[in-house]
Coordinates of C-alpha atoms in Angstrom, one line a residue:
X22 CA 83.1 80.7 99.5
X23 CA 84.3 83.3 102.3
X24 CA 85.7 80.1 104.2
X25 CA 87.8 78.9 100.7
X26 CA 89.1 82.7 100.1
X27 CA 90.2 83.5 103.8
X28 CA 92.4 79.9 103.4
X29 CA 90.3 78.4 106.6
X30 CA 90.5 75.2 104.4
X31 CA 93.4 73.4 104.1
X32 CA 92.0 71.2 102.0
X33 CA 90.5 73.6 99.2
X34 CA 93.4 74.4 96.5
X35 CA 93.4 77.4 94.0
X36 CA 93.3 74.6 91.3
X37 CA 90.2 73.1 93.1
X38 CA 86.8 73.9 91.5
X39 CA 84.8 76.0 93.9
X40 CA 81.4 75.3 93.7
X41 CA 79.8 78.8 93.5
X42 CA 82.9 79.6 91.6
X43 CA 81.5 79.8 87.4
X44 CA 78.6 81.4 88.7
X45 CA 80.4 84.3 90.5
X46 CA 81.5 87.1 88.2
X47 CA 85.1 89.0 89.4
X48 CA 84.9 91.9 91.2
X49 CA 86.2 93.9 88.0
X50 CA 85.8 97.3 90.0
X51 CA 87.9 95.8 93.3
X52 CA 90.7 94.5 90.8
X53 CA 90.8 98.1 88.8
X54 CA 91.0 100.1 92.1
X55 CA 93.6 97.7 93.2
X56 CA 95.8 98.2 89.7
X57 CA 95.6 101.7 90.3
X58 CA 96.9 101.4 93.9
X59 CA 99.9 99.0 92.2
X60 CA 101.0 101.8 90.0
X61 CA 100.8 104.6 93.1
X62 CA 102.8 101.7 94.9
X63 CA 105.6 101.1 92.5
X64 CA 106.2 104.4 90.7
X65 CA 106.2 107.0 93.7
X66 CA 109.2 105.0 95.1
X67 CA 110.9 105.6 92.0
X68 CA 110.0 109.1 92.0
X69 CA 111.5 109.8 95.5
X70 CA 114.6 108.0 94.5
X71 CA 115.4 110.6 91.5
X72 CA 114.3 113.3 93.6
X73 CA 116.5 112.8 96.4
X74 CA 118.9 115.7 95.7
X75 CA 115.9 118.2 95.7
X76 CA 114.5 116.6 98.9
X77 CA 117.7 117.3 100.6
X78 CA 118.1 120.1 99.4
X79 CA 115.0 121.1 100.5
X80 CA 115.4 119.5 104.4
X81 CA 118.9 121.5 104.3
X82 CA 120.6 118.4 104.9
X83 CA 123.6 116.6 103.4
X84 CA 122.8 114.1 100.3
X85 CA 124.4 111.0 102.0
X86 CA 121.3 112.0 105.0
X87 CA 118.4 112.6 102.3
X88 CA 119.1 109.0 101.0
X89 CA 118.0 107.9 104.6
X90 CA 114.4 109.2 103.1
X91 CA 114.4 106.3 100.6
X92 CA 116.2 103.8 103.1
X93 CA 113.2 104.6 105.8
X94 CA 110.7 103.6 102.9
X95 CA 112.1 100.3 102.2
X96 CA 111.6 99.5 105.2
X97 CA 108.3 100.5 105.9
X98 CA 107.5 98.9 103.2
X99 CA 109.0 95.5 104.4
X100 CA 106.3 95.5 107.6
X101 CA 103.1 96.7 105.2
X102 CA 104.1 93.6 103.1
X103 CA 104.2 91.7 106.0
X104 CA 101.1 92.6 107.7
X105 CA 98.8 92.8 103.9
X106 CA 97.6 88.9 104.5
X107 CA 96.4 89.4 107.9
X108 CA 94.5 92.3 107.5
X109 CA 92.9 91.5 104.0
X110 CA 91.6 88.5 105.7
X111 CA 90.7 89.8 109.0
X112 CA 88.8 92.6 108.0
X113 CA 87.7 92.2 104.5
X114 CA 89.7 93.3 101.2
X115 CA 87.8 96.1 100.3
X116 CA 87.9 97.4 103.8
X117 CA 91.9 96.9 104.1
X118 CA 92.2 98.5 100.7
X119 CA 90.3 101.5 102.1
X120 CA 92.5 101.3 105.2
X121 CA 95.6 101.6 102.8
X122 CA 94.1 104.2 100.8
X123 CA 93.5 106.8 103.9
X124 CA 97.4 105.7 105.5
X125 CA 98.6 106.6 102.5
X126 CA 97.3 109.6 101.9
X127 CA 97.9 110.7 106.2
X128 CA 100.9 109.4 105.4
X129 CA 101.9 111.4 102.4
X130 CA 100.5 114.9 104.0
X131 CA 103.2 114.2 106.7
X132 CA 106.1 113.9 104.4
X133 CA 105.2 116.5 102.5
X134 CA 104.9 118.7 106.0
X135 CA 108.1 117.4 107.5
X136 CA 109.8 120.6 109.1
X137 CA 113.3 118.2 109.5
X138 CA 115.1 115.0 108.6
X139 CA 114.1 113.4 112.1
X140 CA 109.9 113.9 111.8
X141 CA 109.9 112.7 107.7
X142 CA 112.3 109.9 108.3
X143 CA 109.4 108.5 110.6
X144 CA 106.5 110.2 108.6
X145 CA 108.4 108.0 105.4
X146 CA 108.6 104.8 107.5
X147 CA 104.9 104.7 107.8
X148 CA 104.2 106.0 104.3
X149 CA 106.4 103.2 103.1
X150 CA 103.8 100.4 105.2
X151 CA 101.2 101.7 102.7
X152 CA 102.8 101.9 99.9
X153 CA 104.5 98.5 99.9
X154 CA 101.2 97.2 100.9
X155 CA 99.1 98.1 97.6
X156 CA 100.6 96.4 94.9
X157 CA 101.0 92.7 96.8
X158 CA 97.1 93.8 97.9
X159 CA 96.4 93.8 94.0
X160 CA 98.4 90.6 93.6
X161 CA 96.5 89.3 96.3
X162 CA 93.2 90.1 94.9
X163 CA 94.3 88.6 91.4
X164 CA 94.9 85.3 93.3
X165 CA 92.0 85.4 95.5
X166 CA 89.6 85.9 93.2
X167 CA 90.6 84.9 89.3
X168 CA 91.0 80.8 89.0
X169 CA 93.5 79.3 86.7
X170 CA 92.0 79.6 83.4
X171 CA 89.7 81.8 84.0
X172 CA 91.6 85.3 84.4
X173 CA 94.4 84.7 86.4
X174 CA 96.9 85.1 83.6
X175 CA 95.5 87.9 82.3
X176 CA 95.5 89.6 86.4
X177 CA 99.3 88.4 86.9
X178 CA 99.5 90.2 83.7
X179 CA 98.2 93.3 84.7
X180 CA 99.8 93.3 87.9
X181 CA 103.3 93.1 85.8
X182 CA 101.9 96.4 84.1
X183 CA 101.1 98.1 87.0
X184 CA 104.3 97.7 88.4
X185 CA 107.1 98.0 85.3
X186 CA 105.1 99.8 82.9
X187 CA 105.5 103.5 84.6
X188 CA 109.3 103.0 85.8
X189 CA 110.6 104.9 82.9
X190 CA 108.5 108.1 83.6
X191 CA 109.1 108.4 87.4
X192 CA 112.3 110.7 86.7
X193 CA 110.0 112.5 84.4
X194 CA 107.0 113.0 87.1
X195 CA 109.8 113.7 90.0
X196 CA 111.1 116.2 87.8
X197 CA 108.0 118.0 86.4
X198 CA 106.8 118.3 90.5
X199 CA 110.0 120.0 91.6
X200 CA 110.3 122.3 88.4
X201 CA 107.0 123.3 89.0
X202 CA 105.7 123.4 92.8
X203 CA 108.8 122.9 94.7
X204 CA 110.0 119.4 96.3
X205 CA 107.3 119.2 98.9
X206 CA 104.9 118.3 95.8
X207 CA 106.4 115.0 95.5
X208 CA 104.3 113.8 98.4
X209 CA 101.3 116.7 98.4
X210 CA 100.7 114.7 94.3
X211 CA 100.4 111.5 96.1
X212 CA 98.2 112.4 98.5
X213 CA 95.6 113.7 96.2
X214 CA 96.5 110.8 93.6
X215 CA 96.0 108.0 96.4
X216 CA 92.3 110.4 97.5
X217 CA 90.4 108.4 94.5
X218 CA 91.6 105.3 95.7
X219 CA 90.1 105.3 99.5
X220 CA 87.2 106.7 97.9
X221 CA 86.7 103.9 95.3
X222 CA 88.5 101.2 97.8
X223 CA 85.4 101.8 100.2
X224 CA 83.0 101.1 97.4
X225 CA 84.0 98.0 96.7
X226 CA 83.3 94.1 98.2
X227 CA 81.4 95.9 100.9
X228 CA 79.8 92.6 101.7
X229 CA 82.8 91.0 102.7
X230 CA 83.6 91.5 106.4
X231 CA 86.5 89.7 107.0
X232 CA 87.0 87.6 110.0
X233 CA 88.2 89.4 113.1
X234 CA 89.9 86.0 114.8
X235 CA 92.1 86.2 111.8
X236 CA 94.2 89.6 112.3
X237 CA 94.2 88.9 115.7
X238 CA 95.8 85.0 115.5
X239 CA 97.9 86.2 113.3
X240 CA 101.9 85.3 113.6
X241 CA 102.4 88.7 115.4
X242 CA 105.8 87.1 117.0
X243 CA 107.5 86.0 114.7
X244 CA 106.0 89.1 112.0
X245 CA 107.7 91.2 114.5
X246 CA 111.0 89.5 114.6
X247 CA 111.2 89.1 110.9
X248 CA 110.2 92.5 110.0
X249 CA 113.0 94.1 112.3
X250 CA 115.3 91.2 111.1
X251 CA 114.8 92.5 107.2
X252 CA 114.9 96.0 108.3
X253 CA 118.1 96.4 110.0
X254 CA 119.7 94.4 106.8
X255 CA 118.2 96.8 104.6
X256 CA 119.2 99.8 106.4
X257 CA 123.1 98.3 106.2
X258 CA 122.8 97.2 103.0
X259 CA 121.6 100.8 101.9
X260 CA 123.8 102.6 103.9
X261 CA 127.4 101.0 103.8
X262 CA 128.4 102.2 101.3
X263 CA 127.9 105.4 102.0
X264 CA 129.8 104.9 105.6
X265 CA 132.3 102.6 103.6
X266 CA 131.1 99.4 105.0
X267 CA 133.4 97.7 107.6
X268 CA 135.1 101.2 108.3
X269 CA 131.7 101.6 110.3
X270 CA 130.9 99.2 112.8
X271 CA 127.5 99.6 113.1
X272 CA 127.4 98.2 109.7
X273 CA 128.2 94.8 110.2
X274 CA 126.4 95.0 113.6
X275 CA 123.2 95.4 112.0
X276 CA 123.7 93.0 109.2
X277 CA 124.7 90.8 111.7
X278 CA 121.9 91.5 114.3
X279 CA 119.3 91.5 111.1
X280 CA 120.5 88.1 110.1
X281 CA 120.4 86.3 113.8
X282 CA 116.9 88.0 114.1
X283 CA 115.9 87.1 110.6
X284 CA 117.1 83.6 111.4
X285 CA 115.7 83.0 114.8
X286 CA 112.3 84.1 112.8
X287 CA 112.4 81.5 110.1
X288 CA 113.2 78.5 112.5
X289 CA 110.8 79.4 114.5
X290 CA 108.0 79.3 112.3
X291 CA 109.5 75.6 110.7
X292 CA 107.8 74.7 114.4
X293 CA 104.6 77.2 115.0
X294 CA 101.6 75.7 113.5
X295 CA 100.4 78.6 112.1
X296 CA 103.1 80.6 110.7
X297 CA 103.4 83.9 109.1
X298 CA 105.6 82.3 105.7
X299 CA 105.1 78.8 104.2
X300 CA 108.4 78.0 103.7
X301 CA 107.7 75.1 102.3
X302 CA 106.9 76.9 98.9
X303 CA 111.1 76.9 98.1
X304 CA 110.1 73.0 97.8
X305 CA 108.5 74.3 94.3
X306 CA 111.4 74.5 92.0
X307 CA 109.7 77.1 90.0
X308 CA 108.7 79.2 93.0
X309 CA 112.2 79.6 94.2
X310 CA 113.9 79.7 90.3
X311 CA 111.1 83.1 89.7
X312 CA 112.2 84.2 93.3
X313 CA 116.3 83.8 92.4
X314 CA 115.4 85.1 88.9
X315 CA 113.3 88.4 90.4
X316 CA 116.6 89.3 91.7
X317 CA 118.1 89.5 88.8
X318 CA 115.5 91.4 87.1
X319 CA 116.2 94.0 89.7
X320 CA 119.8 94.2 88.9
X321 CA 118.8 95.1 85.0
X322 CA 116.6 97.7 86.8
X323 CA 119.9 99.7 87.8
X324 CA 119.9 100.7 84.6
X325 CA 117.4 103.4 85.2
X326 CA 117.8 103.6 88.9
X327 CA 121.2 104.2 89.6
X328 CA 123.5 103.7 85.8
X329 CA 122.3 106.6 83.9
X330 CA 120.3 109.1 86.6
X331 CA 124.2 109.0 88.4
X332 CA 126.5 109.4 85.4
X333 CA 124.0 112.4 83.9
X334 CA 123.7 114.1 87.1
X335 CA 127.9 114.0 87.7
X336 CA 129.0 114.3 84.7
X337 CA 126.4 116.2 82.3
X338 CA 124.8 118.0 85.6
X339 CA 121.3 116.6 84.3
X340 CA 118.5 117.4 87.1
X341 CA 115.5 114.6 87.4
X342 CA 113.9 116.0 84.4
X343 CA 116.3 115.8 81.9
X344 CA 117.1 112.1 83.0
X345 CA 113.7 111.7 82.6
X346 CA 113.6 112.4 78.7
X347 CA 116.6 109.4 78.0
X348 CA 114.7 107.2 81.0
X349 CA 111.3 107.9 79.2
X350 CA 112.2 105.9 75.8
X351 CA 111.7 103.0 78.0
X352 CA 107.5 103.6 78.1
X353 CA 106.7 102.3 74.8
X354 CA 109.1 99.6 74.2
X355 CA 108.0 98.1 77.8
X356 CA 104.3 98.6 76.7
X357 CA 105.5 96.7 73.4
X358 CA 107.1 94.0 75.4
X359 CA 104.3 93.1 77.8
X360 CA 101.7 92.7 75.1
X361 CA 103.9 90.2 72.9
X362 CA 104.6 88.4 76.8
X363 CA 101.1 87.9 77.3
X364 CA 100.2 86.4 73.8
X365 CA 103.4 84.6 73.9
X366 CA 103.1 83.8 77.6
X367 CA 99.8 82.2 77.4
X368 CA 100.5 79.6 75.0
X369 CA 104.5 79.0 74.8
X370 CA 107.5 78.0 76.8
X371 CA 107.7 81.0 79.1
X372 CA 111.2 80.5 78.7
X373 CA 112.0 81.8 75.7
X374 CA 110.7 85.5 77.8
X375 CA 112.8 84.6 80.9
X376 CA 115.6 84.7 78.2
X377 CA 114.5 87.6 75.8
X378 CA 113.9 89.7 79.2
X379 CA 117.6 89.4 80.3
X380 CA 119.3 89.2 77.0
X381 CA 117.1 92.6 76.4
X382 CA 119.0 93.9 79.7
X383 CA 122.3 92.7 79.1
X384 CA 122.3 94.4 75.2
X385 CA 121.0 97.8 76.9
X386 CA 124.8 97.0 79.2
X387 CA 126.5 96.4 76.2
X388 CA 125.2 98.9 74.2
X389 CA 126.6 101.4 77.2
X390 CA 130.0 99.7 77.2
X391 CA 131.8 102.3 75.0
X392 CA 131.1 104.8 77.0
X393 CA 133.1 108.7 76.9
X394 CA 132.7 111.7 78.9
X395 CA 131.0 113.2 75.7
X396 CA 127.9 110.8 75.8
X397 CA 124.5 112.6 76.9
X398 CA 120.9 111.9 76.3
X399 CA 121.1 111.3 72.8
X400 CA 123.7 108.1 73.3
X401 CA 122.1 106.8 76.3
X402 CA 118.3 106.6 75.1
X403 CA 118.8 103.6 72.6
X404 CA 119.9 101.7 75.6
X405 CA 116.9 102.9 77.8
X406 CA 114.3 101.4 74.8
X407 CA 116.4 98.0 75.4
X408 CA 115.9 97.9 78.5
X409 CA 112.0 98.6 77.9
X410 CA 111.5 95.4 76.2
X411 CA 113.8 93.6 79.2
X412 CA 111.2 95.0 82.0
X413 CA 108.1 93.8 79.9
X414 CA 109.1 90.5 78.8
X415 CA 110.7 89.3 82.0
X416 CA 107.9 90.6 84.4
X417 CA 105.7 89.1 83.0
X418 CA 107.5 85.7 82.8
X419 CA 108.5 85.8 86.1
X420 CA 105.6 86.1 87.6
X421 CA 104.3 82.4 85.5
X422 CA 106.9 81.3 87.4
X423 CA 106.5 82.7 90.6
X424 CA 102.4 81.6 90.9
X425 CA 102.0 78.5 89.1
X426 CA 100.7 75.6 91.1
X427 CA 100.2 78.4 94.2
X428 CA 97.5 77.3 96.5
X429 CA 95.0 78.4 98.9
X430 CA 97.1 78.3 101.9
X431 CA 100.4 79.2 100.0
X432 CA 99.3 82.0 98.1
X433 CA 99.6 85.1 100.8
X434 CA 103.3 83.4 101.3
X435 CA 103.7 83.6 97.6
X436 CA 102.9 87.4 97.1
X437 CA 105.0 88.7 100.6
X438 CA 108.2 87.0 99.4
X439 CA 107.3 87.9 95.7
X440 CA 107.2 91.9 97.0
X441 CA 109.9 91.3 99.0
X442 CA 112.1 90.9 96.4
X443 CA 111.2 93.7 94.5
X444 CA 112.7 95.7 98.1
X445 CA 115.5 93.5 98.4
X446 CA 116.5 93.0 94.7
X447 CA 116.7 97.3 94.3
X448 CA 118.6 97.3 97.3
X449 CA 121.0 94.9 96.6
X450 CA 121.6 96.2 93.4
X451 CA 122.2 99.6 94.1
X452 CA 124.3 98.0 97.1
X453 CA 126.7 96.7 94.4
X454 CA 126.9 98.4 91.6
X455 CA 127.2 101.3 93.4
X456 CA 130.0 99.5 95.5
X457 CA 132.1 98.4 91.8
X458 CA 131.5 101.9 90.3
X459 CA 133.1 103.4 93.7
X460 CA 136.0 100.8 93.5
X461 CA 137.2 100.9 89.9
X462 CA 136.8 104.8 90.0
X463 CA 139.6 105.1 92.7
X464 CA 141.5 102.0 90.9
X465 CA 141.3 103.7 87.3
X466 CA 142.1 107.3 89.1
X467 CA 145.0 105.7 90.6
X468 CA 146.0 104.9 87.0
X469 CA 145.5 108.4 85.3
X470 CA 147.2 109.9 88.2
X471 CA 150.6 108.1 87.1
X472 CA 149.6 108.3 84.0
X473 CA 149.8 111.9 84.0
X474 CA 152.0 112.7 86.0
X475 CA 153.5 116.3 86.6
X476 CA 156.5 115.7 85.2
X477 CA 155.4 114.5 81.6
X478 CA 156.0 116.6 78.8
X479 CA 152.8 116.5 77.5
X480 CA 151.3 117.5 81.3
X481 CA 153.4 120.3 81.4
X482 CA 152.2 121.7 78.0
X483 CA 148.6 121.0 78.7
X484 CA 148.7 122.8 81.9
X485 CA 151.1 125.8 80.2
X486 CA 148.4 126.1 77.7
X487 CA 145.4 125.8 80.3
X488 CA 146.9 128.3 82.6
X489 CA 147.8 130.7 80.0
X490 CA 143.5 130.7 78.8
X491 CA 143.4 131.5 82.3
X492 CA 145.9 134.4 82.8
X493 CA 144.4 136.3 79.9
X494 CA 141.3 136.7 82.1
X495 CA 143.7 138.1 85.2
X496 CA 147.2 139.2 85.9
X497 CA 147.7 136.5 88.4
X498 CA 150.0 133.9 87.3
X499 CA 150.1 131.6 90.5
X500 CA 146.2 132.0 90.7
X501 CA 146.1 130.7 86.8
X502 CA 148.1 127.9 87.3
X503 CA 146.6 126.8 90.2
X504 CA 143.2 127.1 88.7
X505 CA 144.9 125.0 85.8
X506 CA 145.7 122.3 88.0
X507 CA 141.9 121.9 89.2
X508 CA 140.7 122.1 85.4
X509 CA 143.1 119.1 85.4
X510 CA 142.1 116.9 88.1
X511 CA 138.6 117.8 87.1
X512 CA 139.1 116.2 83.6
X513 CA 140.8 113.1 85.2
X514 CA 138.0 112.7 87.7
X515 CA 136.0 112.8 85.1
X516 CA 137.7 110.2 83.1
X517 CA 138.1 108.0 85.9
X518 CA 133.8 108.3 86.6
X519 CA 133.3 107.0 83.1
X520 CA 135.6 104.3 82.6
X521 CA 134.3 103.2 86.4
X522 CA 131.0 103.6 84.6
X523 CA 132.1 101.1 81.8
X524 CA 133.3 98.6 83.9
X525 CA 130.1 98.6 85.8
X526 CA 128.0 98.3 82.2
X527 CA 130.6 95.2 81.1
X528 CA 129.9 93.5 84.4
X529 CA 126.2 93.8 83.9
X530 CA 125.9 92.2 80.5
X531 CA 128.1 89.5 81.3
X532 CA 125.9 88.8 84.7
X533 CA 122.6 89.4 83.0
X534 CA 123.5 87.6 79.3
X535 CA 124.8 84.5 81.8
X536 CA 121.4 84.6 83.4
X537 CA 120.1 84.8 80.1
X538 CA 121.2 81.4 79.2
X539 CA 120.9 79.4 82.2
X540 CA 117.0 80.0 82.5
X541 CA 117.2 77.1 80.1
X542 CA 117.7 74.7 83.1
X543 CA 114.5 75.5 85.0
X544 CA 111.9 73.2 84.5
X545 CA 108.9 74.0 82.1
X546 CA 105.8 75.8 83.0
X547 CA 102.8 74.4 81.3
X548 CA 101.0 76.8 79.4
X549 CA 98.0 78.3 80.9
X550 CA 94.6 76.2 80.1
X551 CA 92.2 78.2 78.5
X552 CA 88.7 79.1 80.2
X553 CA 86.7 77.2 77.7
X554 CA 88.4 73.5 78.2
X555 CA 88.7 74.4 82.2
X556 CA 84.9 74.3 82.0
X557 CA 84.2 71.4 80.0
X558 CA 86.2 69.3 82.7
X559 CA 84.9 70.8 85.7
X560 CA 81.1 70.1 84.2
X561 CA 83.0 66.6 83.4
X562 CA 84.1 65.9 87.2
X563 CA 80.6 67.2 88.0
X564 CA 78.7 65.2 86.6

C-alpha cells in the first residue's frame, strides 16, 4: 500500500483496485486537518490583498511598494507548490503537514515583526512556500487516499469549499484585524490560527514515514529552474503596471528571462526520466479544458479582488471593512451553490455547472454595467450574491474536470498545475483588468476634458457658482476660484473612474458569458460511480 501511494508503481492506477484498499478506512482526522490548512491557505492571501493600504501604511512606505508584500507571496507560493509532492512522499504526509504547519506559523511571526519593507518582503516569500503549500497538500491527500467512488467526489468537493467558500469574508476578517489590533494582527491571527494545525498535523498518519530516497531524487534541477522561471513572470506581471510596462525595462527583461527559464525547464524534463511535471497530462482533453477554464474562473474572481474593493476605496473612500459588508453577501449564496454542484455534480453533465458558474459571473458584470459615481454598498451587493453562486458552481465543476481519469503517477502533476493556476489566473487578472480600467480612464478623461472645456457656457457658470460657495467661506476670490477648479477636475476624475469602471464590467460579461457558452464543446465527464456498484465489480473481477 505505501509502495501504490508514494507512485513507486507505474503500473498501479488511481482507478486500479488496491487490494488492502475496502478494508482501509480514510484517515478522516488527516483529511479534516488538511481542510482546515486549505482555508488558512486560500483566505489569508485574500486578506493581505485588501489590507494592503494598512500594511503600507504601517511599513511607511508608498502603496505601489506595499503591493510588493502580495507580489513576494505569489511567489513563494509558486516554490511551496512545487516542492509539496516531494516532500509528502519523502517524509510522510502527516509529517510534511506538520512541517507546513510550524513554517507557517515562524513564518507569520516574521511578517508580523518586520521592522521594514526589505526584511517582510523576504519574511513573505517564505510565508508564501507554506501557505501555497496547504491547500494542494489537502488536494493531495483527497487523491491519495479516497478512490473513485468511494469519497473522492465528495473530498474534491470539500477542497472546492475550502478554497471559495471564505473569499467573500477575507475583506471582512482584514478589516475587523486592523480596526481592532492594528495591521501587524493580519499575520500575529495567522500564526495562532495555523498553531492548531501543527499541533493536529503531528497527530495524524504517524505510521507513515515516508521514503527519504524520494525528497532527495527529486527533480531539484529543473524545480529550481522552473520555480525562478514562474517567479520572475509573476513578479512582471504584478508589477508592470504599476511601472507602466514597457516604459520599464526590467519589465520585459524579466518576462523575457522567466519565459527562456520557464522554457528551458519544460524541455528539459520532455527528456529526464524522472521529471518534476508530467506533461503528458495536457494529452487529457479534460485536464487541460479545467486548466484553460480555472483561468477564467479567476478572472470572475476580480470581481471581489480588484472591481469593487478599488472603486469603493477611490471613490466612496470605503476601508477593508466596509468592502467587506457588500463582498460578504457572497458567503451564503456560494454555500448555496456548492451544495446544489455536488448533488448535481455527482450524477449530471458537469456541464450544465461549468455554464451556470460563468453565466453567474458574467450577470454579477452585467448587473455592474450601469454604473454612477452615486453607487455604494447598497447597489453593488446584488452583484456580490451573483457572483457567490459563480464561485460555488464552477469550483466545483472544474475540479471534475481537472481530476477525472488522474492516475497514480499523474496525480502530484495534476494538483501543482491545478494550484498553479489559482496563482497565475489572480495575477493575470488583476494584470488586465487593472491594465483596461487604467487605459479607458485616461481615454474617457481625455473626453470630459474637451467636453468641458473652460470656455463653455455651462463651465463657466458651474465654476462661477462653485467658486462663489467658496468665497462665502473667505474673502479670497483667486483662492475660491482656484479651489473651484480642483472641485472640478475632482468631479471629472471621478467620472472618468466610473465609466473606466463600466467598461471594465461590459468586457467581463461579454468574456465570461462567451466562456459560458463554449464549455459546451468539451467533452463529457461521466458521472461519478457510486460506492456501492464500485464494489460489486471489484468483488466481480475478484472473484
Amino acid at each position: 500500500m505505501v509502495e501504490a501511494i508514494l507512485g513507486l508503481s507505474r503500473t498501479l492506477t488511481w482507478e486500479t483496485p488496491l487490494p488492502s484498499a475496502p478494508e482501509q478506512k480514510p484517515p478522516y482526522a488527516a483529511l479534516a486537518v488538511a481542510g482546515y490548512g486549505g482555508v488558512l491557505g486560500s483566505l489569508f492571501p485574500l486578506v493581505a490583498v485588501y489590507s494592503v493600504a494598512d500594511i503600507s501604511g504601517g511599513l511607511h512606505v508608498a502603496a505601489d511598494s506595499a503591493a510588493l508584500v502580495n507580489t513576494f507571496q505569489n511567489v513563494g507560493a509558486i516554490g511551496g507548490i512545487l516542492a509539496t509532492p516531494a516532500l509528502a512522499f519523502g517524509v510522510g504526509r502527516g509529517q510534511a503537514m506538520a512541517v507546513m504547519g510550524a513554517g507557517f506559523v515562524i513564518t507569520s511571526a516574521l511578517c508580523a515583526m518586520a521592522p521594514n519593507l526589505p526584511i517582510m518582503l523576504f519574511a513573505r516569500t517564505l510565508h508564501g512556500v507554506f501557505g501555497g503549500a496547504m491547500p494542494l497538500m489537502f488536494m493531495l491527500l483527497v487523491m491519495t487516499t479516497l478512490m473513485p467512488g468511494q469519497g473522492r467526489f465528495e473530498g474534491m468537493t470539500l477542497f472546492a469549499t475550502s478554497t471559495s467558500l471564505f473569499f467573500g469574508l477575507a475583506a471582512t476578517v482584514g478589516g475587523t484585524l486592523v480596526e481592532g489590533f492594528g495591521w501587524r494582527s493580519l499575520f500575529w491571527a495567522q500564526a495562532i490560527m495555523a498553531l492548531p494545525y501543527w499541533f493536529l498535523a503531528r497527530r495524524v498518519m504517524t505510521q507513515e514515514k515516508g521514503r527519504i530516497e524520494v525528497l532527495k531524487g527529486a527533480d531539484w534541477p529543473h524545480f529550481t529552474l522552473l520555480s525562478l522561471g514562474l517567479a520572475l513572470i509573476v513578479i512582471a506581471a504584478s508589477e508592470g503596471e504599476r511601472h507602466f510596462w514597457l516604459e520599464a525595462w526590467w519589465v520585459p527583461a524579466l518576462l523575457l528571462g522567466g519565459g527562456v527559464m520557464a522554457g528551458l525547464a519544460v524541455v528539459g524534463m520532455l527528456r529526464t526520466e524522472k521529471p518534476l511535471l508530467l506533461l503528458s497530462v495536457f494529452r487529457r482533453a479534460t485536464f487541460t479544458w479545467g486548466i484553460v477554464l480555472s483561468v477564467f474562473f479567476r478572472f470572475g474572481q476580480m470581481f471581489a479582488v480588484y472591481v469593487v474593493p478599488s472603486y469603493l476605496g477611490r471613490l466612496q473612500g470605503y476601508r477593508s471593512i466596509d468592502t467587506g459588508a457588500v463582498l460578504s453577501a457572497m458567503m451564503p449564496s456560494t454555500a448555496i451553490a456548492l451544495v446544489i454542484s455536488y448533488f448535481w455534480g455527482r450524477r449530471l453533465d458537469s456541464r450544465w455547472l461549468l455554464s451556470a458558474g460563468l453565466g453567474s459571473f458574467a450577470a454579477a458584470a452585467a448587473l455592474c454595467v450601469p454604473l454612477t459615481p452615486d453607487w455604494a454598498a447598497d447597489q453593488l451587493r446584488v452583484g456580490a450574491a451573483v457572483a457567490g453562486f459563480g464561485m460555488g458552481f464552477f469550483s466545483v465543476a472544474v475540479l471534475r474536470f481537472a481530476t477525472y481519469q488522474v492516475t497514480m503517477q499523474d496525480g502530484p502533476t495534476v494538483g501543482m498545475i491545478f494550484n498553479l493556476t489559482r496563482v497565475f489566473g489572480i495575477v493575470s487578472g488583476l494584470g488586465i483588468l487593472s491594465h483596461l480600467v487604467v487605459e479607458r480612464e485616461k481615454f474617457h478623461s481625455a473626453n470630459l476634458v474637451e467636453a468641458i472645456g473652460a470656455t463653455s457656457p455651462e463651465t463657466a457658470q458651474r465654476l462661477a457658482q462653485t467658486a462663489g460657495a467658496f468665497a462665502r467661506f473667505g474673502g479670497d476670490a483667486d483662492g475660491a476660484q482656484a479651489a473651484a477648479l480642483t472641485a472640478l477636475a475632482r468631479t471629472s476624475g471621478g467620472q472618468a473612474f466610473t465609466l473606466a469602471f463600466s467598461d471594465a464590467f461590459f468586457v467581463s460579461a461579454i468574456a465570461l458569458g462567451l466562456g459560458a457558452i463554449l464549455v459546451w464543446a468539451l467533452p463529457a465527464v461521466p458521472a461519478e460511480e457510486p460506492a456501492a456498484s464500485r464494489k460489486i465489480e471489484t468483488k466481480g473481477k475478484t472473484a
